[in-house]
C-alpha positions as a LaTeX table, in Angstrom:
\begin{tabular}{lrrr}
\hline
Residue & $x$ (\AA) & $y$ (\AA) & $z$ (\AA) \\
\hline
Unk1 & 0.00 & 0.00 & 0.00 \\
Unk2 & 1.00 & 3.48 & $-0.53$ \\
Unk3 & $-0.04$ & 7.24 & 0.34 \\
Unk4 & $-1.45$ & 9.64 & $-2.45$ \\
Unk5 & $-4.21$ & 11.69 & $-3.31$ \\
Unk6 & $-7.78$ & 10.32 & $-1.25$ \\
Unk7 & $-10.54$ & 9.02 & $-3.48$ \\
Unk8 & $-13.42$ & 8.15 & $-1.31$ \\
Unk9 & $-16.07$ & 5.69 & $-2.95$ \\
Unk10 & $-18.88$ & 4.96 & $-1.05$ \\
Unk11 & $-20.00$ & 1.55 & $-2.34$ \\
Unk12 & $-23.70$ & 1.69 & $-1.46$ \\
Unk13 & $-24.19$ & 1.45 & 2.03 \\
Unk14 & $-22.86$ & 3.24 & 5.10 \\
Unk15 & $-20.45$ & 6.12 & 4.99 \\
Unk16 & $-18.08$ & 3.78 & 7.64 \\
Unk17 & $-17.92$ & 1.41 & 4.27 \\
Unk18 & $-16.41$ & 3.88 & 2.25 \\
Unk19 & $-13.32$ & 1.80 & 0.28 \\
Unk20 & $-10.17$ & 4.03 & 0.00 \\
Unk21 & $-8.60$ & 3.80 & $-3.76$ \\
Unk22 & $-6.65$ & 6.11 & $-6.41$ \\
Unk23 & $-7.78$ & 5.68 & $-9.52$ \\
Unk24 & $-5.17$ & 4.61 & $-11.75$ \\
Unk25 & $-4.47$ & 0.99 & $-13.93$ \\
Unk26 & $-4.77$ & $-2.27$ & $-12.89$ \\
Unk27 & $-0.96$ & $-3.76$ & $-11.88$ \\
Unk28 & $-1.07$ & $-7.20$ & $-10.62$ \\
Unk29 & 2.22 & $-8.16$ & $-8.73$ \\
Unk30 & 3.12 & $-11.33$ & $-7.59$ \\
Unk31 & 4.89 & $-12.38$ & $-4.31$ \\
Unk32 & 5.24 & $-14.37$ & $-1.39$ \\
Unk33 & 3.86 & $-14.64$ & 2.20 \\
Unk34 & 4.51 & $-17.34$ & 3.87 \\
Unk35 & 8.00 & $-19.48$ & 4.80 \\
Unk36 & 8.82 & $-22.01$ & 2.51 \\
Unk37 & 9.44 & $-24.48$ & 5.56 \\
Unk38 & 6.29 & $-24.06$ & 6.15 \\
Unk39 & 5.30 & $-27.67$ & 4.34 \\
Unk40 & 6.85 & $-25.90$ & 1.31 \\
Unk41 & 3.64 & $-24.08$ & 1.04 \\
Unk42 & 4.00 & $-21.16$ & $-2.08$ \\
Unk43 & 2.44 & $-18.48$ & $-0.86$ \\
Unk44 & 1.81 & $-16.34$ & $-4.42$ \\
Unk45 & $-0.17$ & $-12.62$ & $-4.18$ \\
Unk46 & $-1.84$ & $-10.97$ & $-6.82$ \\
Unk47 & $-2.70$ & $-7.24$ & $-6.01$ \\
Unk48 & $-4.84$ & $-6.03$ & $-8.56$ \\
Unk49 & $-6.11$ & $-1.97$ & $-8.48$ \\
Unk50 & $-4.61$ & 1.41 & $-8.82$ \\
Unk51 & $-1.30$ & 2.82 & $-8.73$ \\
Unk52 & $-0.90$ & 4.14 & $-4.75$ \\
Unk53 & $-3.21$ & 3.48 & $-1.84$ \\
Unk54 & $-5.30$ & 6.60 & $-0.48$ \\
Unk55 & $-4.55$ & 6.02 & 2.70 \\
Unk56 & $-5.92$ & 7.97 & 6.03 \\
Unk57 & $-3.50$ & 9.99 & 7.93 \\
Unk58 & $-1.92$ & 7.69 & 10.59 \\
Unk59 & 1.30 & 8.32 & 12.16 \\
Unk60 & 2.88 & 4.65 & 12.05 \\
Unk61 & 6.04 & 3.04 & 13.31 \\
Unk62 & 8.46 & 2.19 & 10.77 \\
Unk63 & 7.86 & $-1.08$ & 9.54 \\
Unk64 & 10.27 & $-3.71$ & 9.40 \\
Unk65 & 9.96 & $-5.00$ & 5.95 \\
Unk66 & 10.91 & $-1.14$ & 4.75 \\
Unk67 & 14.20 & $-1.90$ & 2.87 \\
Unk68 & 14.24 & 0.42 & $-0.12$ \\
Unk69 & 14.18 & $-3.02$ & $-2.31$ \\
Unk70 & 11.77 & $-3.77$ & $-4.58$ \\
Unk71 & 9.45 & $-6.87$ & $-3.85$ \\
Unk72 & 10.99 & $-8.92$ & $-6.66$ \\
Unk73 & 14.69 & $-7.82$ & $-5.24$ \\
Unk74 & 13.25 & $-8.68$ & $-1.53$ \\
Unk75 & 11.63 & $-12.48$ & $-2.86$ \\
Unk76 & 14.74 & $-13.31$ & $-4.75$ \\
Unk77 & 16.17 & $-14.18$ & $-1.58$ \\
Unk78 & 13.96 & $-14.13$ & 1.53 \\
Unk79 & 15.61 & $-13.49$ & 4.70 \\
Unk80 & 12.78 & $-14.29$ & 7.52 \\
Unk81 & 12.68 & $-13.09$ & 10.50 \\
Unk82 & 13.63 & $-15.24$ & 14.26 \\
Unk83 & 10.36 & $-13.34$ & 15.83 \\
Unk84 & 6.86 & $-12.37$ & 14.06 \\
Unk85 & 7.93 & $-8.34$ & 13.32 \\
Unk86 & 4.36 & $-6.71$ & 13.61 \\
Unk87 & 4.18 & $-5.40$ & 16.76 \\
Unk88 & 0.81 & $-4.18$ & 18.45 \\
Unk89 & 1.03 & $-1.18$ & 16.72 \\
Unk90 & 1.69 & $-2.22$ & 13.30 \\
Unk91 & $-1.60$ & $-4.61$ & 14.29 \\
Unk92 & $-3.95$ & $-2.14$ & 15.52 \\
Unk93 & $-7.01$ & $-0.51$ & 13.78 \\
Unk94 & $-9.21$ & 2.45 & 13.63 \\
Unk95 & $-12.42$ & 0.49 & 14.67 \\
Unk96 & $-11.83$ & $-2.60$ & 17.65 \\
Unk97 & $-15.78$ & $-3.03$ & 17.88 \\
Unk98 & $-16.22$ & $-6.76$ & 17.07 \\
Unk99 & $-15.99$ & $-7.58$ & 13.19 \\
Unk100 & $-19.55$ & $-8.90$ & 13.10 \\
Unk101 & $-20.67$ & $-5.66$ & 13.93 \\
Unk102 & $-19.21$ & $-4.03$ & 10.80 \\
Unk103 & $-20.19$ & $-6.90$ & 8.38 \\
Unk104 & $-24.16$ & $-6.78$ & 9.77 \\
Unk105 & $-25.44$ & $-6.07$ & 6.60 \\
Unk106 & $-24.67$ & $-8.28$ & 3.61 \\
Unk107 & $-22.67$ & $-6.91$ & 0.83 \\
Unk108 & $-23.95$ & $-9.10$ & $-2.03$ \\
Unk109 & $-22.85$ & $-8.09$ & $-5.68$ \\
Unk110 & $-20.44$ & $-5.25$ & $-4.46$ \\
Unk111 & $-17.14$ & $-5.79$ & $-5.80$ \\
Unk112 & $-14.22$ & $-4.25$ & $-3.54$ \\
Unk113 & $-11.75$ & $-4.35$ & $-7.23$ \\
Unk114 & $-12.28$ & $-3.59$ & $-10.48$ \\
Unk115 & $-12.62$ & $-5.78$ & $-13.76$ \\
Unk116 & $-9.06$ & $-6.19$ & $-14.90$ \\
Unk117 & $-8.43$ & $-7.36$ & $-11.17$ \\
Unk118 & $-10.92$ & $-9.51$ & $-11.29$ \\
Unk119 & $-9.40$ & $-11.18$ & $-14.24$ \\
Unk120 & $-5.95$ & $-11.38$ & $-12.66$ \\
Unk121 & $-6.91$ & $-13.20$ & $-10.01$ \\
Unk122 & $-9.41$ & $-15.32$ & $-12.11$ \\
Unk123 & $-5.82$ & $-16.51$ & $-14.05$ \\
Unk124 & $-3.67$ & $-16.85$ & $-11.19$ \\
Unk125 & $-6.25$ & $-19.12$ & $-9.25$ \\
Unk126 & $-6.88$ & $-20.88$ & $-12.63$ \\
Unk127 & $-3.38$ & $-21.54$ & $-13.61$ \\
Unk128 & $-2.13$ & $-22.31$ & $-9.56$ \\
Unk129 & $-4.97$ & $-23.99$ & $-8.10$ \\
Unk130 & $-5.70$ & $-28.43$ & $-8.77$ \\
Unk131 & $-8.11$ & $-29.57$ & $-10.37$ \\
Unk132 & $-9.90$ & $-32.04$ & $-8.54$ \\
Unk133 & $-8.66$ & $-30.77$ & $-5.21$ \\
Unk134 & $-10.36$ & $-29.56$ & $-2.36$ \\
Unk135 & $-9.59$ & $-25.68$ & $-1.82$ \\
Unk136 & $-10.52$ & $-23.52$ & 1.56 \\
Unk137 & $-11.53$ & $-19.75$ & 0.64 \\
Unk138 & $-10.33$ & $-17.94$ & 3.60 \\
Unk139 & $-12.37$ & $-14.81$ & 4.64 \\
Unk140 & $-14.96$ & $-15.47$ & 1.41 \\
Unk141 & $-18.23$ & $-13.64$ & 0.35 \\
Unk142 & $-20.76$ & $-14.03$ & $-2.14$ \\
Unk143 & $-17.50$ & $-14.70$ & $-4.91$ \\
Unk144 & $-14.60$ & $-16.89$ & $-4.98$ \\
Unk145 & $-12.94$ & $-14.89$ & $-8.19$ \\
Unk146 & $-12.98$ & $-18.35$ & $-9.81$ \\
Unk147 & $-13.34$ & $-18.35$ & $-13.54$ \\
Unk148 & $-16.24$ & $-19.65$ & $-15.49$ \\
Unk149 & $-15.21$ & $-23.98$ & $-15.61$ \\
Unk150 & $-12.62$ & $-23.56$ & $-13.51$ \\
Unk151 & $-14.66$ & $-23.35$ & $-10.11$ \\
Unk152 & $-16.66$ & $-20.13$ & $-10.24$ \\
Unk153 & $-20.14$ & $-22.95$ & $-10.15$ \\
Unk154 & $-19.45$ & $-25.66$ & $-7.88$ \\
Unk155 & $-21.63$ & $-27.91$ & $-10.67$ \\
Unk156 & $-18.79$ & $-27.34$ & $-13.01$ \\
Unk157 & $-16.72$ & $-30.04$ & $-11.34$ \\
Unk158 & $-13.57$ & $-28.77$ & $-11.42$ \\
Unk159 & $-13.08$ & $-28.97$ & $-7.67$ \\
Unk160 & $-13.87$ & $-31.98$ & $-5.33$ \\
Unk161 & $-14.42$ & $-29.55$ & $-2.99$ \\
Unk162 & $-14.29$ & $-25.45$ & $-1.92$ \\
Unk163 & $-15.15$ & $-24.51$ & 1.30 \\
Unk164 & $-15.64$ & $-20.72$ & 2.18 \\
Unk165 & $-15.27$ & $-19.53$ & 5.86 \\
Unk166 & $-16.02$ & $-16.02$ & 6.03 \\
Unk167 & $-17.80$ & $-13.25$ & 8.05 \\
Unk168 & $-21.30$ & $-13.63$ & 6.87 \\
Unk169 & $-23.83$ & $-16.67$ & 6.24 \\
Unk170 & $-25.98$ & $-14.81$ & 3.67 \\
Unk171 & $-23.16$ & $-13.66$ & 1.75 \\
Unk172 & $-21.34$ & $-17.22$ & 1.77 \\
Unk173 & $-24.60$ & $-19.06$ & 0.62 \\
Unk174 & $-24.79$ & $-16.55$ & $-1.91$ \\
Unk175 & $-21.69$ & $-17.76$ & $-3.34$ \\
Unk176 & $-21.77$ & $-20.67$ & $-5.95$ \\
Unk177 & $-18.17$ & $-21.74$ & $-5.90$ \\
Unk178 & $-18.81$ & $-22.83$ & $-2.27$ \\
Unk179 & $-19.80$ & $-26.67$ & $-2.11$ \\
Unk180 & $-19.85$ & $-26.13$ & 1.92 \\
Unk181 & $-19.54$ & $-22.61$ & 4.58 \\
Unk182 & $-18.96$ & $-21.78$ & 8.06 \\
Unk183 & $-19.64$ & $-18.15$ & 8.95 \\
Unk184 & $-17.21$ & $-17.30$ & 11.98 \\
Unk185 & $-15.58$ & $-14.28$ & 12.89 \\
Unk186 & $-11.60$ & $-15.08$ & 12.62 \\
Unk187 & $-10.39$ & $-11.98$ & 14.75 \\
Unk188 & $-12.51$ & $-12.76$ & 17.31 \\
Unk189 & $-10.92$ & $-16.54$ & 17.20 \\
Unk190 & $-8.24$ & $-17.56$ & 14.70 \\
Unk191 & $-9.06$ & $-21.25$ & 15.28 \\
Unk192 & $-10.66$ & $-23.11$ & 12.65 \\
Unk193 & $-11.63$ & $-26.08$ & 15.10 \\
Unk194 & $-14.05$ & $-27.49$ & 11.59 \\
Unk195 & $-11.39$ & $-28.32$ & 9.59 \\
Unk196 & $-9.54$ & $-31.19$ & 9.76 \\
Unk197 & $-5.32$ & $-31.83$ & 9.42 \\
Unk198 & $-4.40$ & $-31.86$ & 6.30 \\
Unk199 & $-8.14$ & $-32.25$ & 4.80 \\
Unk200 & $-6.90$ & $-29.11$ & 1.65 \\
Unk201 & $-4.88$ & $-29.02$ & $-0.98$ \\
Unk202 & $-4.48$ & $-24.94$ & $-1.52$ \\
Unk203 & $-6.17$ & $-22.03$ & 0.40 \\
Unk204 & $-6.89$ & $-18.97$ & $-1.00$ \\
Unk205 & $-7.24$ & $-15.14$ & 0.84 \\
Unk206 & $-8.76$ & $-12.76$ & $-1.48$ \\
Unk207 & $-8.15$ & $-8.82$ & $-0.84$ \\
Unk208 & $-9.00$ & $-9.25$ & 3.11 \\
Unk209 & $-5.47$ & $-10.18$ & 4.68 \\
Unk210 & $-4.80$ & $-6.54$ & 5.40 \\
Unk211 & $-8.17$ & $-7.38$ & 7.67 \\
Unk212 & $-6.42$ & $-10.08$ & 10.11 \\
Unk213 & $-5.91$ & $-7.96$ & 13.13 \\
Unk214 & $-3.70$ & $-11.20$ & 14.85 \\
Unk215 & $-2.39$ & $-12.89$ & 11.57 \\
Unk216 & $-0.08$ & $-15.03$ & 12.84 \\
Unk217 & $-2.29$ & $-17.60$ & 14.76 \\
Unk218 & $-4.09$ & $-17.72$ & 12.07 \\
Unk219 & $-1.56$ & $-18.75$ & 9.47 \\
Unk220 & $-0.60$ & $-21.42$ & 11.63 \\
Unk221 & $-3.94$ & $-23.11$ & 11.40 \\
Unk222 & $-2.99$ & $-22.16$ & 7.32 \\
Unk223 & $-0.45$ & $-24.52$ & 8.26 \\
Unk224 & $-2.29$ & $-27.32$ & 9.90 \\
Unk225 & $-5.27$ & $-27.48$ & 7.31 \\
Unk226 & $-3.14$ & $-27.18$ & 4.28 \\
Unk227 & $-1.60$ & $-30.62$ & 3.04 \\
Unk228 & 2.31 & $-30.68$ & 2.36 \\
Unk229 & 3.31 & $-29.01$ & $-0.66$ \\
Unk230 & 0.51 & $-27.11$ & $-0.76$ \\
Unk231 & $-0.11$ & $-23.56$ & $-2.33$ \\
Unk232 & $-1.15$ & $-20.61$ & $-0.20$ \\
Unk233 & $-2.17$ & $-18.03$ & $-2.22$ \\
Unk234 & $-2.71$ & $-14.25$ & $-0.48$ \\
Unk235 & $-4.27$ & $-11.51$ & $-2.95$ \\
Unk236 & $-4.64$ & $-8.07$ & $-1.85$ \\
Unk237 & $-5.48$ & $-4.65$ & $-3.46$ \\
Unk238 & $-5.11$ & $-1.21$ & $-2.85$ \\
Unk239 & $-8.58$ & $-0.38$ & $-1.95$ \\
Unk240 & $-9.22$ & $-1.00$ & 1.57 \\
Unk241 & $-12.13$ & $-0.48$ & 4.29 \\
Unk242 & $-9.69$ & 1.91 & 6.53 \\
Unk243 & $-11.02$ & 1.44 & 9.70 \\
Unk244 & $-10.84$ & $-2.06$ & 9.57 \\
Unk245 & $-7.49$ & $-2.25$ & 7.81 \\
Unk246 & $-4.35$ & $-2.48$ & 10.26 \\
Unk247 & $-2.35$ & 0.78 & 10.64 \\
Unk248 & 0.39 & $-1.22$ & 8.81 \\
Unk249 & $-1.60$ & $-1.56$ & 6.30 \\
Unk250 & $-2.92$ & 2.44 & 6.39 \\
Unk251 & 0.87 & 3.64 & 6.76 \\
Unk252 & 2.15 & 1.87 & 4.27 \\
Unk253 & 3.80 & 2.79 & 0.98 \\
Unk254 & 4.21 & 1.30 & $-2.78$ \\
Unk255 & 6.40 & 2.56 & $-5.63$ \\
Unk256 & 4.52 & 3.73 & $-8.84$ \\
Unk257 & 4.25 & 1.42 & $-11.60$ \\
\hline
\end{tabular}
């Protein structure tokens, strides 16, 4: 994410849903989240919107991952950290009421990223994701950003099995991708005590991982669902709910395309 000139777009409902964006061409990047030792999972994100995140003003320690390098330069060779580097700062957001207060009202048919970003992600999950494999969408909606045979109808068959776990029931049984749902608030508890070890063979986070307000927990349950060798694949934009979105998140910058 990055700072420039604030475009706010109320998408239809309440003005504390307003999505922060610049306009500007779609540029999806691709990199990765998660350690390779963890089961050798390839953790691949797509961002898809705009050139810079309008960000509100928030006065935010530096962040560790702030090198000057360029994500490509930074993934050539990943240097992890000994200690998770986010501290409670970096973690905390505008709005601490509980999440299920904030997602009361179903958002069916809004899109939080345009077209072209649609279509990244439609290719990435298309070309990354197997066939015939059973696939968790973490924090899902009423869409999967699945493309038409590859997943986006759970009657095309090209999954055994996707499973959505998101904020809100109507919006998850809204979604056709999904061939089963739990609706559970994940900051409130990171656990995902309904799946079993093992039981996927790639998980998927579209645009909400700038959301997790205790991410760490929760990708080690990434880690215990997801079978070895698995993909994890983290998408994110540069449109945002702000006062849901970590300060890291807020604060944080991106170099033009």
């Amino acid at each position: 994410p990055g700072r420039g000139g604030t475009d706010r777009r109320d998408i239809g409902h309440t003005a504390t849903e307003t999505l922060l964006a610049t306009p500007g061409p779609t540029h999806p990047n691709t990199t990765s989240l998660l350690p390779s030792r963890w089961r050798g999972a390839a953790a691949v994100a797509a961002a898809a919107v705009g050139v810079a995140l309008a960000s509100s003003s928030s006065s935010v320690e530096p962040g560790p991952w702030e090198t000057g390098l360029s994500a490509a330069e930074v993934l050539s060779s990943p240097a992890w950290p000994a200690a998770f580097p986010l501290t409670a700062t970096h973690l905390a957001r505008l709005d601490e009421t509980p999440d299920t207060r904030f997602y009361a009202r179903p958002r069916i048919n809004v899109q939080h990223v345009d077209e072209s970003a649609i279509a990244a992600l439609q290719e990435l999950y298309a070309q990354e994701l197997p066939r015939g494999g059973a696939v968790l969408d973490l924090m899902s909606s009423w869409t999967s950003h699945l493309a038409e045979g590859r997943g986006r109808d759970r009657a095309d068959g090209h999954f055994a099995r996707v499973s959505g776990l998101g904020a809100h029931a109507e919006e998850l049984r809204a979604n056709p991708a999904l061939h089963d749902y739990h609706a559970h608030d994940i900051n409130a508890d990171p656990r995902l005590p309904m799946y079993a070890d093992e039981s996927f063979d790639a998980v998927v986070c579209s645009v909400s991982v700038d959301y997790l307000a205790d991410p760490l927990p929760v990708f080690r349950e990434i880690h215990r669902v997801l079978k070895p060798g698995g993909p994890a694949l983290f998408t994110w934009s540069n449109r945002m709910f702000p006062t849901k979105a970590i300060a890291a998140w807020r604060g944080g910058r991106e170099a033009a395309p």
